[in-house]
Coordinates of C-alpha atoms in Angstrom, one line a residue:
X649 CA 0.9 26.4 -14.8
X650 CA 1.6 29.9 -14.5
X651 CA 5.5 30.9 -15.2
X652 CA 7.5 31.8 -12.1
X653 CA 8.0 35.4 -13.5
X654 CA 4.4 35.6 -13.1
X655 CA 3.8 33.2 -9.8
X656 CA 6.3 34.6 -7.8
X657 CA 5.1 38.2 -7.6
X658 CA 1.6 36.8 -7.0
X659 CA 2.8 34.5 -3.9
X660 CA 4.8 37.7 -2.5
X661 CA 1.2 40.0 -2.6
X662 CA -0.6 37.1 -1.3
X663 CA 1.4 38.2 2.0
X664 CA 3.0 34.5 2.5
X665 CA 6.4 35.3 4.2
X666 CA 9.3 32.4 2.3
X667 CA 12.6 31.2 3.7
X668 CA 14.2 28.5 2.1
X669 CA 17.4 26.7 3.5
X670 CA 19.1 25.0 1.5
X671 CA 23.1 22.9 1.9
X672 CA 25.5 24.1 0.8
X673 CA 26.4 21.7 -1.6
X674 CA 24.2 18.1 -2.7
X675 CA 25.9 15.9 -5.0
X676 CA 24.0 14.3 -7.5
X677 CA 24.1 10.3 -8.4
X678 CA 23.9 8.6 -11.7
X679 CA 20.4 7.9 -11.1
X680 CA 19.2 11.2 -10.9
X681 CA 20.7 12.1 -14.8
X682 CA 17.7 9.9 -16.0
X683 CA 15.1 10.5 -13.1
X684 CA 13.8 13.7 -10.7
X685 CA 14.4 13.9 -7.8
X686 CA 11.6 12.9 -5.2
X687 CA 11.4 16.0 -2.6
X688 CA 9.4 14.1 0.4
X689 CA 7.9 16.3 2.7
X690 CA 6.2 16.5 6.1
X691 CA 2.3 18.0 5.3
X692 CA 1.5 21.5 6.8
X693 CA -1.2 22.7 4.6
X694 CA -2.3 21.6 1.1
X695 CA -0.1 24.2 -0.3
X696 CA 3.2 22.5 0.8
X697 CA 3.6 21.2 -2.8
X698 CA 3.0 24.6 -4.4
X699 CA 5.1 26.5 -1.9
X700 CA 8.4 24.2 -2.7
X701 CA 8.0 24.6 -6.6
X702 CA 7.6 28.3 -6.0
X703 CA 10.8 28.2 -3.2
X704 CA 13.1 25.9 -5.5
X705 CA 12.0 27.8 -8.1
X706 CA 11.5 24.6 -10.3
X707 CA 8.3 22.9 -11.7
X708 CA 7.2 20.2 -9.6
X709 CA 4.6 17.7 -9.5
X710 CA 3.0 16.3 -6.7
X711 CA 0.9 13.6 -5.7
X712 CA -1.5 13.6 -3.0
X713 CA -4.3 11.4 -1.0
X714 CA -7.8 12.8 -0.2
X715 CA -7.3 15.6 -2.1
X716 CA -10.6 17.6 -3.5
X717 CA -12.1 18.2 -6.7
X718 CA -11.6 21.8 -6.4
X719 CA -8.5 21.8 -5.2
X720 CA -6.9 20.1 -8.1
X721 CA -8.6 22.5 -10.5
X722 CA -7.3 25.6 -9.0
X723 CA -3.9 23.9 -8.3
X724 CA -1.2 25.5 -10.9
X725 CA 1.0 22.5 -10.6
X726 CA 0.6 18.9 -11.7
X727 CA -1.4 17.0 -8.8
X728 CA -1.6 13.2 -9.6
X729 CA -4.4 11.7 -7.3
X730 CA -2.9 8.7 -5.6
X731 CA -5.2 5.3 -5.3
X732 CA -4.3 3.5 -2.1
X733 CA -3.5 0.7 -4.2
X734 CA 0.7 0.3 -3.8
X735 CA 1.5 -1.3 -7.2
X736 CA -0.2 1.4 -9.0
X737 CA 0.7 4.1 -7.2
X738 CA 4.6 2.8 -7.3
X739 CA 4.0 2.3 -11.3
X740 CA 2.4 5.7 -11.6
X741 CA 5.1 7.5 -9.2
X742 CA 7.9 5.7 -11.3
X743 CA 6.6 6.6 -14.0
X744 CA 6.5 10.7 -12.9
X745 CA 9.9 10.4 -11.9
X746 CA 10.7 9.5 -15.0
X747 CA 9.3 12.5 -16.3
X748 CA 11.2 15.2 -13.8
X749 CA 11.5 16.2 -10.2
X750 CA 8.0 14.7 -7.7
X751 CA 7.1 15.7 -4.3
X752 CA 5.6 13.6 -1.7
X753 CA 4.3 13.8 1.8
X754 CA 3.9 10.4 3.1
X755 CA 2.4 11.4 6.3
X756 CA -0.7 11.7 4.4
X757 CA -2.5 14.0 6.0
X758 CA -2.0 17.7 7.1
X759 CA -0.8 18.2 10.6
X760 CA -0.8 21.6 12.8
X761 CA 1.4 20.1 15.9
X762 CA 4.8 19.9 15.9
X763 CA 4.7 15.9 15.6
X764 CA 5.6 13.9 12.9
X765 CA 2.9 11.2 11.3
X766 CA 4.7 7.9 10.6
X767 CA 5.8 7.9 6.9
X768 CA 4.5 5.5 4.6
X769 CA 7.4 3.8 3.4
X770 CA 6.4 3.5 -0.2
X771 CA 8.7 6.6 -1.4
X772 CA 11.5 4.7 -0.4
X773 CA 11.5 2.4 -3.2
X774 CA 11.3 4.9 -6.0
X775 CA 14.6 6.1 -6.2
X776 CA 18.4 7.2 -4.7
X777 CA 18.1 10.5 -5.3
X778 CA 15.3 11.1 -2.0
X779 CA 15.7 14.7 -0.9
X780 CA 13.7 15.1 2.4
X781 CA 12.3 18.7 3.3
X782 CA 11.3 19.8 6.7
X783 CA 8.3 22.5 6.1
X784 CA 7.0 24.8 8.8
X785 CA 4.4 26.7 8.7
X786 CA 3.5 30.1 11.1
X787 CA -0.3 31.4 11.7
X788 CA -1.6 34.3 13.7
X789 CA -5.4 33.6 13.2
X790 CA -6.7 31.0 11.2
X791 CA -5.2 27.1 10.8
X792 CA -5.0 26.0 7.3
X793 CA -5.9 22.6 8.4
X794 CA -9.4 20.8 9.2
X795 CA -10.3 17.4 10.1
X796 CA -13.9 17.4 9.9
X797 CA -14.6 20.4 7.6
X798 CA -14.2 21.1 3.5
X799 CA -10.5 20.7 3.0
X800 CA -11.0 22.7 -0.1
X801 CA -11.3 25.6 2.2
X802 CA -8.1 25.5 4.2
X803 CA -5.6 27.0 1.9
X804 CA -8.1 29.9 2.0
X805 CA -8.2 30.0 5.9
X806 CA -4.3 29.7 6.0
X807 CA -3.9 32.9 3.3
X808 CA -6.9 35.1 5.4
X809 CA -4.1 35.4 8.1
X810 CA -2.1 38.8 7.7
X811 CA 1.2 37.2 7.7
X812 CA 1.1 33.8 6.6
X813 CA 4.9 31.8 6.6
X814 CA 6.6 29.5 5.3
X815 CA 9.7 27.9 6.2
X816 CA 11.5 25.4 3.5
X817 CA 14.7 23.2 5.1
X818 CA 16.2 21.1 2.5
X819 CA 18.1 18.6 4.0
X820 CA 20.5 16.5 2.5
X821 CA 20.2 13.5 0.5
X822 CA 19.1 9.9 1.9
X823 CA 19.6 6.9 -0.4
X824 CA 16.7 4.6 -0.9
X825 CA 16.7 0.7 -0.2
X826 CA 18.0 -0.6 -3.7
X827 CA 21.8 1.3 -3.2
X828 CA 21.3 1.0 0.9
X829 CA 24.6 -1.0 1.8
X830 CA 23.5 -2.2 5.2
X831 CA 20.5 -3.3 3.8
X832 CA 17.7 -1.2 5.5
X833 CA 14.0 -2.3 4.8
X834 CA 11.7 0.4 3.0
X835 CA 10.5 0.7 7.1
X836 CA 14.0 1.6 7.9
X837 CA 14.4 3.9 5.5
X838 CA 11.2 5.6 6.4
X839 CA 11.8 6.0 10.0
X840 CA 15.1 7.6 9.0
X841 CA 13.5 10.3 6.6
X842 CA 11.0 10.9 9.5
X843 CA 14.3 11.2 12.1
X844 CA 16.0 13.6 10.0
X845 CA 13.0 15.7 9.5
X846 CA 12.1 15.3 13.3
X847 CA 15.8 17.0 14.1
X848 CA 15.5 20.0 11.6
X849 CA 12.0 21.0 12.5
X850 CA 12.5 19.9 16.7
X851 CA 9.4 18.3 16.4
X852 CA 8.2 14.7 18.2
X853 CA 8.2 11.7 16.2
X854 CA 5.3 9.7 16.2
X855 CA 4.3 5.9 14.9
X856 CA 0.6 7.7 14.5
X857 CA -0.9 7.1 11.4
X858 CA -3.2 9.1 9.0
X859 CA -5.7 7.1 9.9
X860 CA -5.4 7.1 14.1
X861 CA -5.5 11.2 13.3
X862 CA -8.8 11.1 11.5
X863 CA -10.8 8.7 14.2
X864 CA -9.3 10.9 17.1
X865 CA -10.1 14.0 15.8
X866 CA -13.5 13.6 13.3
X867 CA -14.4 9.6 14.4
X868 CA -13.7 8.8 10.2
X869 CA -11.2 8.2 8.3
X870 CA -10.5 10.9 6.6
X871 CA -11.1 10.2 3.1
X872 CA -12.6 13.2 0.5
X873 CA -15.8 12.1 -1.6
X874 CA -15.5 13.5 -5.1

């Protein structure tokens, strides 16, 4: 991937407006000396991922769902495709973490309203160290999101508008279910993340899934054929 000295100027003429919000202060655990940190986001546009390694100012990788061929070849960070299958995406996930900081969004799918998807809870058993960040997006023309056209095309839509933004809240720190001393399930844990990023954003939270979005909108399911 390109260096931020580089990147940065090139995501400033691109015309995106960037806030980030960040706490004041996060403490770190002992966990997070010999893993990343998993950022766990709600899904805008495809360029969530990109936008909080540019924002952070940190190298990030980032898995996704029905991501396209193109996509992941014009993507300048790491995109790991994930398989629908739980023990090897958990295995592969682990094993990212173990190599630095990862960023999620387990809603799974893009969404332009200001609801929340229900999370799937499989972030939740990764790690302690579970960051959540509200992202907000604001068009004036075009939405960067389809759900029955070429996804390839929507961070192109979203960049045509004249002033594109982006709004980062990092939020603080939400333990996962191994250190969770009331012993919360990997649901509970998921329906808090979704809460917290509900409050930031004031946006509705939903038990919708990827799936009910797709057959509402498009009548499919909304998975990419590569």
């Amino acid at each position: 991937s390109l260096p931020y000295s580089i990147s940065t100027p090139l995501l400033t003429f691109s015309g995106i407006k960037l806030k980030v919000f960040e706490p004041v202060q996060r403490s770190d655990n002992a966990q997070s000396k010999t893993k990343g940190s998993l950022y766990v986001c709600n899904h805008r546009t495809l360029l969530d991922p990109l936008i909080l390694s540019f924002g952070l100012v940190k190298p990030l990788a980032a898995v996704t769902y029905s991501l396209s061929r193109m996509s992941e070849i014009l993507s300048p960070i790491r995109t790991v495709r994930l398989t629908r299958n739980r023990d090897k995406d958990r295995e592969m996930m682990d094993k990212l973490l173990n190599q630095g900081d990862l960023v999620v969004c387990p809603e799974g799918t893009t969404c332009r309203e200001p609801y929340l998807l229900r999370l799937s809870p499989l972030f939740t058993e990764l790690t302690d160290d579970i960051v959540p960040v509200g992202v907000d997006t604001e068009v004036s023309m075009f939405h960067g999101t389809t759900a029955s056209g070429l996804k390839f095309l929507d961070p192109i839509f979203f960049l045509m508008n004249p002033t594109p933004s982006y709004t980062l809240q990092v939020l603080d720190k939400i333990c996962g279910v191994s250190s969770n001393d009331d012993k919360s399930s990997r649901f509970d844990v998921a329906n808090q993340v979704q809460s917290e990023l509900g409050k930031a954003l004031g946006f509705e939270c939903t038990m919708l899934t990827r799936k009910d979005k797709y057959m509402i909108l498009a009548g499919n399911e909304g998975v990419v054929s590569v």
